XYZ file of C-alpha atoms in Angstrom:
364
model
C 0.000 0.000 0.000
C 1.508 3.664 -0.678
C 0.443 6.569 1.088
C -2.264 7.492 -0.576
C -3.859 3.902 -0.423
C -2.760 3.687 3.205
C -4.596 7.374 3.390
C -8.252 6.437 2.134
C -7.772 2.923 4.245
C -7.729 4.666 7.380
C -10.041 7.151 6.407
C -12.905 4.323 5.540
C -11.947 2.702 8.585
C -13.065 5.814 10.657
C -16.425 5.562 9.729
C -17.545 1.994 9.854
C -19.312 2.384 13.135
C -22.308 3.971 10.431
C -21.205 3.536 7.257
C -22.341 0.196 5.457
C -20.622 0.311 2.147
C -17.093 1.438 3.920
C -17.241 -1.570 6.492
C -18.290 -3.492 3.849
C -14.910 -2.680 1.858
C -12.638 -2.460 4.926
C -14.028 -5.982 5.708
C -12.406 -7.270 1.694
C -9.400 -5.238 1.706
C -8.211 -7.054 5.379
C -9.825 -10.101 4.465
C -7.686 -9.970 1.223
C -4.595 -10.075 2.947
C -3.542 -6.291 0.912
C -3.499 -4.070 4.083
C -0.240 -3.146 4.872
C 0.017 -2.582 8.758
C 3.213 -1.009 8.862
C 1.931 1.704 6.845
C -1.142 1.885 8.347
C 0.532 2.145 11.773
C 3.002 4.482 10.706
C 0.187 6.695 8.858
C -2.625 6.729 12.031
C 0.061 7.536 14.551
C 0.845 10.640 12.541
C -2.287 11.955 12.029
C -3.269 11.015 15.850
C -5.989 8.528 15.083
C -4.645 5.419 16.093
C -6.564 4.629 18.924
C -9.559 6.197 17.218
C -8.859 3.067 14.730
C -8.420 0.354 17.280
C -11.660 1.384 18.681
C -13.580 1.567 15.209
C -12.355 -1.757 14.358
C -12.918 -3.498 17.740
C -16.852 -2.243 17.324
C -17.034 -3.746 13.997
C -15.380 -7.232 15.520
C -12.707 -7.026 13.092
C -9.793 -7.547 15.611
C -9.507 -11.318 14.982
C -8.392 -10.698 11.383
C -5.063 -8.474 12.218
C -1.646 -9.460 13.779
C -2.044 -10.495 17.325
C 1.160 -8.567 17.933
C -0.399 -5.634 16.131
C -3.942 -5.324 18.530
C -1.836 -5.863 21.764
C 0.064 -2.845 20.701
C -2.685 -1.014 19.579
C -4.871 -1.995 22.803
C -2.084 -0.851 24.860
C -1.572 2.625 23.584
C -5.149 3.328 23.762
C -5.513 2.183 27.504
C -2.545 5.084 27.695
C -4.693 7.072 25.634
C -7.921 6.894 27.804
C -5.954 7.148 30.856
C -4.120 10.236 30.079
C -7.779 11.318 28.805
C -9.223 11.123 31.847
C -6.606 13.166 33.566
C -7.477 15.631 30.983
C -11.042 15.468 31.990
C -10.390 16.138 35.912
C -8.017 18.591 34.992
C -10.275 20.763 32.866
C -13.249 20.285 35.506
C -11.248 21.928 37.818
C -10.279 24.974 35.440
C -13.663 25.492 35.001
C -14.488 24.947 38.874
C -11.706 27.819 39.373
C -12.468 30.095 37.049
C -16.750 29.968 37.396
C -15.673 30.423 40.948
C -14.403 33.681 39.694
C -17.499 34.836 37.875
C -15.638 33.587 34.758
C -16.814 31.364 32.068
C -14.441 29.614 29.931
C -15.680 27.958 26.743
C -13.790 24.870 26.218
C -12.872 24.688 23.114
C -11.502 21.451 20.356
C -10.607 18.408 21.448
C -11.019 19.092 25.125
C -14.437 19.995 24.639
C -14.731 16.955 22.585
C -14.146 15.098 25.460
C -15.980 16.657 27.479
C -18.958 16.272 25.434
C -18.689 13.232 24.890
C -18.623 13.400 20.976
C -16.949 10.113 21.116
C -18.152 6.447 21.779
C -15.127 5.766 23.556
C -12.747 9.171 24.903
C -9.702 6.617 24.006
C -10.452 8.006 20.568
C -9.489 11.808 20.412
C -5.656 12.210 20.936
C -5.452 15.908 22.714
C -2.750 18.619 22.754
C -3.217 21.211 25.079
C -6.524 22.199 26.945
C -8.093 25.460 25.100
C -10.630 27.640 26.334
C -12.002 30.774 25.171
C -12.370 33.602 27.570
C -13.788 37.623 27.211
C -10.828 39.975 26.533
C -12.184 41.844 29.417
C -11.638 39.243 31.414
C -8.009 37.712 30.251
C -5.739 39.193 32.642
C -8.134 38.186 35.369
C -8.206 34.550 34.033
C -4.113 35.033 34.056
C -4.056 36.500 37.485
C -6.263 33.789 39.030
C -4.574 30.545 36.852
C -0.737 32.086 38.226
C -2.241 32.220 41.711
C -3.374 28.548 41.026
C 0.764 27.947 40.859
C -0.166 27.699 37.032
C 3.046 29.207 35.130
C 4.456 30.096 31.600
C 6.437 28.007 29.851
C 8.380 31.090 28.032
C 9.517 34.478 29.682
C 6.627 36.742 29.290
C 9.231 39.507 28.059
C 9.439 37.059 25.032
C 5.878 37.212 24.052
C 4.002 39.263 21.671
C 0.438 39.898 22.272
C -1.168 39.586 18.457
C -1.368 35.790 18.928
C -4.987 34.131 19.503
C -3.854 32.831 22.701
C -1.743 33.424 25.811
C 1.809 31.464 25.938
C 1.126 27.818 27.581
C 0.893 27.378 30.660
C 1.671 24.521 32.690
C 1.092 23.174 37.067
C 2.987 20.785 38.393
C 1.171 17.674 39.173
C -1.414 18.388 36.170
C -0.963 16.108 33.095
C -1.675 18.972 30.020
C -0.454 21.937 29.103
C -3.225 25.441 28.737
C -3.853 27.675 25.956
C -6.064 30.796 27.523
C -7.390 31.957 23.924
C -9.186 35.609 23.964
C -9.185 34.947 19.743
C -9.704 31.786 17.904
C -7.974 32.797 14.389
C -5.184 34.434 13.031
C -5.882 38.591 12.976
C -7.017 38.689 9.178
C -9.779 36.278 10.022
C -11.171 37.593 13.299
C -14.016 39.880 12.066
C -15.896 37.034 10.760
C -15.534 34.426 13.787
C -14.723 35.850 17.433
C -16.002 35.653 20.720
C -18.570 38.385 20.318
C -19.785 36.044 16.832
C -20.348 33.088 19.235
C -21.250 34.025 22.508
C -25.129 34.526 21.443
C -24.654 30.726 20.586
C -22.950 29.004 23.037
C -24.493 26.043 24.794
C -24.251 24.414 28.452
C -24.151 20.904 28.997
C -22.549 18.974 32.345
C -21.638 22.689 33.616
C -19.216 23.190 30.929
C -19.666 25.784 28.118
C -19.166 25.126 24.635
C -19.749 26.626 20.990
C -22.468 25.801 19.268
C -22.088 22.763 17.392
C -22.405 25.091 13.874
C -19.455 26.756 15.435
C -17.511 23.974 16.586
C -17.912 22.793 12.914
C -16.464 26.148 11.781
C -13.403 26.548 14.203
C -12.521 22.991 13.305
C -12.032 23.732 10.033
C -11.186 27.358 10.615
C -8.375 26.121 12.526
C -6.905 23.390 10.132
C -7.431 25.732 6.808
C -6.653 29.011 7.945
C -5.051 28.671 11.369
C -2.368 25.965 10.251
C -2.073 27.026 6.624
C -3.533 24.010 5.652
C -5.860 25.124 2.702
C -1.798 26.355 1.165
C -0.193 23.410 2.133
C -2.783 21.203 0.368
C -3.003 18.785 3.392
C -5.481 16.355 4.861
C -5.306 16.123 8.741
C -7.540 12.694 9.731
C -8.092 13.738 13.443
C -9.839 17.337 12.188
C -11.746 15.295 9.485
C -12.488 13.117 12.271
C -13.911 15.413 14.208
C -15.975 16.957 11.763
C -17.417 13.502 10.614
C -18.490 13.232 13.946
C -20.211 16.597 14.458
C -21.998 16.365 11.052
C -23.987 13.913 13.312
C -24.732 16.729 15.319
C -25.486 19.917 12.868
C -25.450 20.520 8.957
C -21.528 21.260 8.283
C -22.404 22.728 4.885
C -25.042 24.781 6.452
C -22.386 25.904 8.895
C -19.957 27.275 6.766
C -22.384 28.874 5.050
C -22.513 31.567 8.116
C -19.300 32.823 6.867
C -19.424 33.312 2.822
C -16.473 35.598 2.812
C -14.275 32.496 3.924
C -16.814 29.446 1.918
C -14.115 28.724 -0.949
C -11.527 27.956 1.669
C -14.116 25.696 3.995
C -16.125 24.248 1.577
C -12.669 22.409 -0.071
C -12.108 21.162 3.598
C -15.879 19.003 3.484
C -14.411 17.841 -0.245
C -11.515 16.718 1.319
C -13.138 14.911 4.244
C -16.210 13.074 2.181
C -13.221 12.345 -0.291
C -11.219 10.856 2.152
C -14.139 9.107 4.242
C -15.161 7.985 0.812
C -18.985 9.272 1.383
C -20.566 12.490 0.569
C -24.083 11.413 2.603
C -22.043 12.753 6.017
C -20.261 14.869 4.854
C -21.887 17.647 1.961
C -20.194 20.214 -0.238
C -20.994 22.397 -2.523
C -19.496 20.710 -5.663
C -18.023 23.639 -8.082
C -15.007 24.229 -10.450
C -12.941 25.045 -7.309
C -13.526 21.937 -5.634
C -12.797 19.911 -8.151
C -9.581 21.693 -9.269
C -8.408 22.037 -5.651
C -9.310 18.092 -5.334
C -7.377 17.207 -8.290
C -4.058 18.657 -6.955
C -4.353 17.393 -3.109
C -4.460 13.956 -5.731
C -1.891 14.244 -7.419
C 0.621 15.331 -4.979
C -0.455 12.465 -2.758
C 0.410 10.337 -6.145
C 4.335 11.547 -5.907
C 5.336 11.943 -2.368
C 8.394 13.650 -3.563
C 6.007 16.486 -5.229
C 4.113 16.678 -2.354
C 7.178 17.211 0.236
C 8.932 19.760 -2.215
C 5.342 21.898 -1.872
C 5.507 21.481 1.862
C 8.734 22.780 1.961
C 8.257 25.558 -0.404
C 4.640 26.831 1.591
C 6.444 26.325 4.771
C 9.471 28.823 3.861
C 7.143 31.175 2.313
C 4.597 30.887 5.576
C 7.341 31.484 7.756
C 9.609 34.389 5.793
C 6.026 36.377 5.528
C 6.048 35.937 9.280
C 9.100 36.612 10.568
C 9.226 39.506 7.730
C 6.198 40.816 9.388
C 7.983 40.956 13.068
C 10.882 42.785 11.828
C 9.065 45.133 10.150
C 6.897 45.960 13.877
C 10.888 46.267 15.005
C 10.606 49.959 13.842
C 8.215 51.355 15.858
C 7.173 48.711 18.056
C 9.151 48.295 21.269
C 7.536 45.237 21.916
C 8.506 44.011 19.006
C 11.909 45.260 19.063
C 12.686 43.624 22.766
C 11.790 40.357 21.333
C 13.571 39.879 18.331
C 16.695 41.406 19.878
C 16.217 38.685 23.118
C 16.075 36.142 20.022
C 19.210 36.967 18.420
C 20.694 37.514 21.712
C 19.829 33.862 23.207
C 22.389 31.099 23.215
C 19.589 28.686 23.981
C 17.018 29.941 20.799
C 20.123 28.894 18.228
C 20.594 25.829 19.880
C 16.957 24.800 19.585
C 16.698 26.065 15.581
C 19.708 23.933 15.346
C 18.301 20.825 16.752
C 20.416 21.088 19.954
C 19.114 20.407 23.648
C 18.670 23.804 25.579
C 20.709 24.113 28.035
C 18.071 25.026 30.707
């Protein structure tokens, strides 16, 4: 199996807990003997859905048919999984215990909400990053003030930080598993007049104490995030755990409906549902708006997951341009912000900051 095979395996796996036809095709290719695990291991891991696989197969009784070496492992890293996922869960109850405490309401926010919604048959599924949650930009520094009197602390010298990002530096407590993002924005600046807290905070539901988007929303910041957020409309990508999600909320709301709330950003979300039915390989789930774009954009994601040396080269050529346009942008600011100017002279003055950009342990 190449990667593109190995790609639209995994994908069809994914949705065989409602999906017919797909189970009914996941069920030949194994059966056949063509699935190569390797691959398929190698593949999930990256795009953090392994366990969401284990646990997809194990509901359609398919277990029996792979390695026994292969489900031990995979049964084992998704006992980690759930484990470290319900640390997450405690952890983020008592966030939210802290700050509503405070007359604060955080709105929990990707996979953390996930979880806490229980989106998921099993919370093994969702691999999480850090714990996110939205907050009023009135009432950030507050949220800051009370998290740092919690013993909560930055992982990077505040001095080093500049304030036009969506969300605070991480922050980290001893004794609690995950890092936090405090987000007072949930895109990048050119993007923030069509979704922002004042956008969503009409909408927001309650459920188990918790706040949380509205599912139309969590449907848009998921693929707000992945497209615009991470560049990944440029780099031409296809990020399983975001499709994932979405496949999963399109139980719960209209996605194409959804993005429809936003038409000045529909071209770059409505390629994202192409991708996921595509990859899913279903459009009953997952709607789009078929047009000329779609089907162009579709066409290229194709064929540079035909020649994975075509496809790194335009990785590496959106990631230099993505980053020059950034850093270009900060030392631009240098010349009449002071901000600005502090931090890229504390780069460039930083032992430890070369050692890291040359792959080289810090030596903190």
């Amino acid at each position: 199996m190449n990667y593109k095979e190995t790609l639209l395996f995994v994908g069809k796996c994914l949705t065989i807990t409602h999906d017919k036809q797909n189970l009914k095709l996941v069920k030949e290719d194994i059966v056949s003997g063509n699935v190569g695990w390797d691959n398929v291991v190698k593949l999930s891991t990256k795009h953090y859905v392994f366990p969401a696989l284990y646990c997809t197969l194990k509901r359609a009784n398919f277990l029996h048919y792979l390695p026994e070496e292969l489900v031990n492992y995979m049964k084992h890293i998704t006992d980690l999984n759930r484990e470290r996922n319900l640390q997450i869960i405690e952890q983020a109850k008592e966030i939210n215990e802290l700050l509503t405490t405070n007359n604060i309401t955080p709105i929990f926010l990707k996979g953390t909400a996930f979880l806490l919604q229980n989106l998921y048959y099993d919370i093994a599924e969702r691999m999480v990053g850090d714990i996110d949650f939205l907050v009023a930009k009135e009432d950030a520094t507050l949220v800051l003030e009370i998290l740092k009197n919690d013993t909560y602390k930055f992982t990077i010298e505040e001095s080093t930080y500049l304030d036009n990002s969506k969300h605070y530096p991480r922050m980290v407590k001893k004794g609690c598993i995950n890092a936090i993002e405090v987000h007072r924005e949930m895109t990048l600046k050119k993007y923030r007049p069509y979704f922002n807290y004042d956008v969503v905070k009409t909408n927001l539901i309650t459920s188990n104490s918790y706040i949380f988007l509205s599912f139309k929303d969590q449907v848009l910041h998921t693929i707000i995030n992945k497209q615009l957020n991470d560049y990944g409309y440029l780099y031409k990508s296809i990020a399983l755990r975001n499709c994932y999600d979405l496949y999963l909320l399109s139980y719960k709301t209209d996605t194409l409906k959804a993005i429809k709330q936003i038409p000045t950003l529909f071209k770059f979300l409505n390629v994202f549902l192409c991708n996921a039915s595509f990859v899913f390989n279903t459009q009953t789930y997952i709607p789009f708006e078929k047009n000329k774009q779609t089907t162009n954009y579709q066409k290229s994601i194709i064929k540079l997951l035909d020649s994975p040396v075509k496809y790194k080269n335009h990785h590496l050529r959106v990631q230099f341009l993505v980053f020059s346009k950034s850093r270009m942008n900060i030392i631009r600011k240098t010349f009449y912000s002071k901000k600005h100017f502090i931090f890229v002279s504390q780069r460039l003055t930083n032992i430890n900051w070369y050692k890291r950009k040359l792959g080289f342990k810090s030596a903190l």
